[in-house]
Short mmCIF file of C-alpha atoms and ligand atoms in Angstrom, two decimals:
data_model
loop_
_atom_site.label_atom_id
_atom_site.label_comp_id
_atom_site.label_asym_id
_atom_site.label_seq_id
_atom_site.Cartn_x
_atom_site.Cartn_y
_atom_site.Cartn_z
CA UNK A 1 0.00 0.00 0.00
CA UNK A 2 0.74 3.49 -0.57
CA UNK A 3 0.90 4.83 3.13
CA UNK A 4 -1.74 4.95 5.53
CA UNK A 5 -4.68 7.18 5.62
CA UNK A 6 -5.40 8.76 8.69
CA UNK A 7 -8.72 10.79 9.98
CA UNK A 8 -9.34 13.31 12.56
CA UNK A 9 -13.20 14.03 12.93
CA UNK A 10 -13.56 17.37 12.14
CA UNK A 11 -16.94 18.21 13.51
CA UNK A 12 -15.96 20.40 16.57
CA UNK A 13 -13.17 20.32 19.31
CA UNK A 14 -8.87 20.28 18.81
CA UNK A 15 -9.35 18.68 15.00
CA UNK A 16 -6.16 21.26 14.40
CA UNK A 17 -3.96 20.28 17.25
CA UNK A 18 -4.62 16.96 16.55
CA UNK A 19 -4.14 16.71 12.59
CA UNK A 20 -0.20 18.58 13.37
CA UNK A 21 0.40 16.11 16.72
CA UNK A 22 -0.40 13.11 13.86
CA UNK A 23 1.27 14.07 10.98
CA UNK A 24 4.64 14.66 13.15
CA UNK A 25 4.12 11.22 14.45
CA UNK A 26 4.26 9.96 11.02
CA UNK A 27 7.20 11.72 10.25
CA UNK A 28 8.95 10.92 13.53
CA UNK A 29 8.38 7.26 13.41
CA UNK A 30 9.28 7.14 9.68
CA UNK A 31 5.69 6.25 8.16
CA UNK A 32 4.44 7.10 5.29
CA UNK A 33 0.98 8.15 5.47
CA UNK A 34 -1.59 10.89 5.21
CA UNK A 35 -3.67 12.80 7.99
CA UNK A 36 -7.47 14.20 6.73
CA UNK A 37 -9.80 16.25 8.55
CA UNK A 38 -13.09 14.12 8.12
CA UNK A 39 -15.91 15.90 7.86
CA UNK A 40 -18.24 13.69 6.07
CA UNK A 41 -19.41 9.88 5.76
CA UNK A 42 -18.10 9.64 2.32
CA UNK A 43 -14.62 10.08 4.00
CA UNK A 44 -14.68 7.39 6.61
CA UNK A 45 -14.49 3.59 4.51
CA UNK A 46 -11.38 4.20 3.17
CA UNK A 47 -9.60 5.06 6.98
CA UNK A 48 -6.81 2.94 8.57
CA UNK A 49 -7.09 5.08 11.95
CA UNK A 50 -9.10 7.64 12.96
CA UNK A 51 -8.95 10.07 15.84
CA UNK A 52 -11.79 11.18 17.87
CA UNK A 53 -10.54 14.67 19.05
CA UNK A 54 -11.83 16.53 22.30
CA UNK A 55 -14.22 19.41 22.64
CA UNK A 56 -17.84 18.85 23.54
CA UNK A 57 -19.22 15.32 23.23
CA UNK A 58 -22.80 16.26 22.83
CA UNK A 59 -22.04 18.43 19.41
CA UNK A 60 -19.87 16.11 18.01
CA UNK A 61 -22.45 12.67 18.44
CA UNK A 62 -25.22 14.74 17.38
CA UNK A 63 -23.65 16.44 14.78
CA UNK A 64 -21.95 12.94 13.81
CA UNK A 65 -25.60 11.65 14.29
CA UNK A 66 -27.18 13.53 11.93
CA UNK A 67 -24.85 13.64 8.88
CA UNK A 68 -24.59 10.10 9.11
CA UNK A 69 -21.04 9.84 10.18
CA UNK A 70 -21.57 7.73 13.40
CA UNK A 71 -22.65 4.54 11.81
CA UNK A 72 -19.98 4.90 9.37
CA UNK A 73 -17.63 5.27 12.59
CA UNK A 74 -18.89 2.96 14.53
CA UNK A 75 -18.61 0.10 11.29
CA UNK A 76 -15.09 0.51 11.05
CA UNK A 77 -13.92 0.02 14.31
CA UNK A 78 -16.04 -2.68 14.96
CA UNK A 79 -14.27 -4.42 11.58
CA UNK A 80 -11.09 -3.62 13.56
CA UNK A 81 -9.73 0.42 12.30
CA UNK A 82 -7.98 1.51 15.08
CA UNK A 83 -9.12 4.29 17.13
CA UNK A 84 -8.16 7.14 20.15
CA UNK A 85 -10.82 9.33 21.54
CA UNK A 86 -8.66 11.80 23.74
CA UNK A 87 -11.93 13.80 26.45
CA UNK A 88 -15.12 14.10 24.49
CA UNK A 89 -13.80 11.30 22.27
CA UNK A 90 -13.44 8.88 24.81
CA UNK A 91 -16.86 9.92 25.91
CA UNK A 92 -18.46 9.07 22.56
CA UNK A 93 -16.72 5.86 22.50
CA UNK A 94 -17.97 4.71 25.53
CA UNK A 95 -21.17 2.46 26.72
CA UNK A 96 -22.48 5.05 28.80
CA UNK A 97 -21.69 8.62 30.19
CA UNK A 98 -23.33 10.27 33.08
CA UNK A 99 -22.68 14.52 34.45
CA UNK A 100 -20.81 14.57 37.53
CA UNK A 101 -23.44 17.21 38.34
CA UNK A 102 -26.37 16.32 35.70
CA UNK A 103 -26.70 12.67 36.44
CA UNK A 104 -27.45 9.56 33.62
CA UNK A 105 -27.46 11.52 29.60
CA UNK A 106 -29.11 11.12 26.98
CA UNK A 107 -26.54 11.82 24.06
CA UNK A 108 -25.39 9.97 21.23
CA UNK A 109 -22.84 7.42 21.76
CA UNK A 110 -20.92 5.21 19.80
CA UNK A 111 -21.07 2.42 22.66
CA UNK A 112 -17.88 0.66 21.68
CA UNK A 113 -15.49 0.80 24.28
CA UNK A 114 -17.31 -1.26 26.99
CA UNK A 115 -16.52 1.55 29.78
CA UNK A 116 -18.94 4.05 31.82
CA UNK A 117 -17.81 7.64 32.31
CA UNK A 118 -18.54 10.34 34.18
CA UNK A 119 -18.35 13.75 32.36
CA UNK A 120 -16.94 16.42 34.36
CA UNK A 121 -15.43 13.96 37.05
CA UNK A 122 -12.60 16.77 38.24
CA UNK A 123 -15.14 19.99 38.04
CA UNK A 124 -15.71 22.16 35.78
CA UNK A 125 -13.71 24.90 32.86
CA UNK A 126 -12.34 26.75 35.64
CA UNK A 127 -10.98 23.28 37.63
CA UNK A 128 -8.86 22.02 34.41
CA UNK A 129 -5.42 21.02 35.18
CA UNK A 130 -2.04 19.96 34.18
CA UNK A 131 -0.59 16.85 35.83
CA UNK A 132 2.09 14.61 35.11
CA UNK A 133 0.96 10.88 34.41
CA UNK A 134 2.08 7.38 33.54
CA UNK A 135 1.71 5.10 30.74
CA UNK A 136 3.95 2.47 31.53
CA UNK A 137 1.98 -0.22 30.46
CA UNK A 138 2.34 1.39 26.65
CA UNK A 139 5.91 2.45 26.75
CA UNK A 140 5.17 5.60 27.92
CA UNK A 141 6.66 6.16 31.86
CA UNK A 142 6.25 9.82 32.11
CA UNK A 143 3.46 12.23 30.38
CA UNK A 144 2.15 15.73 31.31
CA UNK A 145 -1.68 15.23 31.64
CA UNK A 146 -4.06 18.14 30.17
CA UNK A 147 -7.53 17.79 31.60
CA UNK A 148 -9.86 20.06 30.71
CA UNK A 149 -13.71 19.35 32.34
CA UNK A 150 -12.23 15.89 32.13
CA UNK A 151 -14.13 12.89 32.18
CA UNK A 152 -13.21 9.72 34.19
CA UNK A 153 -13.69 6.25 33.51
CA UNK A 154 -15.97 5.07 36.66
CA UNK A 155 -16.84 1.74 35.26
CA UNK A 156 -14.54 -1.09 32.78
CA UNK A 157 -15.27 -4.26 31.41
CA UNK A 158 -13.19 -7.38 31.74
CA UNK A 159 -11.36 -6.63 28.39
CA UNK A 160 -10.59 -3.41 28.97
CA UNK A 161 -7.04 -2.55 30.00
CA UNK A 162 -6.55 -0.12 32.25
CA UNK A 163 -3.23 2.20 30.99
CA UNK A 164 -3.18 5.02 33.41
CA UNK A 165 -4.84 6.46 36.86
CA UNK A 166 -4.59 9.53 38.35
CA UNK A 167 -6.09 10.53 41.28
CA UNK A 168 -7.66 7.21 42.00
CA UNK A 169 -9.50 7.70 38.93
CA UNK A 170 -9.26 5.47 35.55
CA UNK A 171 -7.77 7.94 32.83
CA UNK A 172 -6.50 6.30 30.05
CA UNK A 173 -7.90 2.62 28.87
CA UNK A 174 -7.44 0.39 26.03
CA UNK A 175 -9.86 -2.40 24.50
CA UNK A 176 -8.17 -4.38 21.59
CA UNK A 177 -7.98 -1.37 18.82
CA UNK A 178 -9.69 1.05 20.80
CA UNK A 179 -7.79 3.59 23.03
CA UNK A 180 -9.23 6.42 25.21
CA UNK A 181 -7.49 9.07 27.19
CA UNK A 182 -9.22 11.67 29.40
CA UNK A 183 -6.51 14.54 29.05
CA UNK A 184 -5.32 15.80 25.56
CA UNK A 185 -2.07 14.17 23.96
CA UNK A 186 -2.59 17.19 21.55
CA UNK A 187 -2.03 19.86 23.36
CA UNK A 188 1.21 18.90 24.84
CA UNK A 189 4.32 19.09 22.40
CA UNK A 190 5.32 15.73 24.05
CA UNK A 191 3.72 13.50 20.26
CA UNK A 192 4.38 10.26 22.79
CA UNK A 193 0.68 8.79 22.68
CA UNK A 194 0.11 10.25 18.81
CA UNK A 195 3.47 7.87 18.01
CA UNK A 196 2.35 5.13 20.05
CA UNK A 197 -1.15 5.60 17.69
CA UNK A 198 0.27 6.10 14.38
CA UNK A 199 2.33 2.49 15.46
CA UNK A 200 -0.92 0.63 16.31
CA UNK A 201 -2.22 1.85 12.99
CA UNK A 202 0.40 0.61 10.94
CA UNK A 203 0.65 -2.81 12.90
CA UNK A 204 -2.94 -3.38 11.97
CA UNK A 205 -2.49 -2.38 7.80
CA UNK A 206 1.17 -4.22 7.41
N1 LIG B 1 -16.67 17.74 29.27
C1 LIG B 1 -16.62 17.67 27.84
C2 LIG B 1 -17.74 16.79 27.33
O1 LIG B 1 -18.43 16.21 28.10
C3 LIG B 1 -15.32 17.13 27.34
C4 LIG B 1 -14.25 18.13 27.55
C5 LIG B 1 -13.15 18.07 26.60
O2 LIG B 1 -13.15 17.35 25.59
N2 LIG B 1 -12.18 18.90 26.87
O3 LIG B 1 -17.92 16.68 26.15
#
């Protein structure tokens, strides 16, 4: 093959940040490959990765909802595409999400990642926070954290890994091809997780 193709749903949230962090990746790790800003169905077959960026989880399913994108989405990476949801993107991959303050929601979800979440889990804009974390268990000892009305993971299934904790809480997981981080990789310089990504894609489309 020619290089991998790899998405970043553009429908709100760091699809900028995110589209750099990847390409660099590719270029760091020495594979070839192209990054696209998906912003329709159309777009979404012919993926080998795609990246699920943060922002706000109920625009993105809805808006995902409605153009049609979300059963495209949730196709592929049930055939196996690999996937990272960093904050609202781990939110739309999961089961179920509930408001710290709200309680159980209603939004679109891609129910994928067998996980329950709890939007908001460290407070609100004005409690985001940098911290530094570990990812040991994916080559990855040291990491600075960027949590921004953060969700945590309150519930896991049995094959769901467990990759990082801070607090007590369950930040980072991974199922199989799916991985989901409650900070943003992207707005750190440190391309770590977006190399660790770009590797799991290529492993899967060798
Ligand atoms: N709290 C946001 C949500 O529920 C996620 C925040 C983020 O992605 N920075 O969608």
């Amino acid at each position: 093959m020619s290089g991998l193709n790899i998405g970043v749903l553009a429908i709100q949230g760091d699809v900028a940040e995110n589209s750099f962090a990847t390409k660099m990746a590719l270029e760091e790790n020495g594979i070839e490959g192209v990054v696209r800003e998906i912003k329709s169905p159309e777009q979404i077959p012919e993926l080998n990765g795609l990246i699920i960026p943060g922002g706000e989880s109920t625009v993105i399913g809805q808006l995902s909802l409605v153009n049609g994108s979300l059963k495209q989405i949730k196709e592929k990476i049930s055939s196996g595409m690999p996937v990272l949801g960093t904050c609202a993107g781990l939110i739309l991959l999961s089961r179920k999400a509930k408001d710290r303050v709200v309680g159980e929601m209603d939004q679109p979800l891609l129910d994928l990642l067998d996980v329950k979440v709890e939007r908001n889990a460290f407070g609100r804009q004005r409690d985001s926070f940098e911290a530094e974390i570990s990812m040991e268990k994916i080559g990855i000892p040291k990491f600075k954290g960027i949590f921004i009305r953060a969700p945590s993971i309150v519930e896991i299934g049995k094959n769901v890994e467990i990759i990082s904790k801070f607090n007590e809480k369950i930040v980072a997981v991974k199922q199989g091809n799916i991985v989901g981080t409650s900070f943003h990789p992207e707005l750190t310089n440190d391309l770590s997780l977006h190399k660790y990504f770009v590797k799991l894609v290529n492993s899967k489309n060798a």
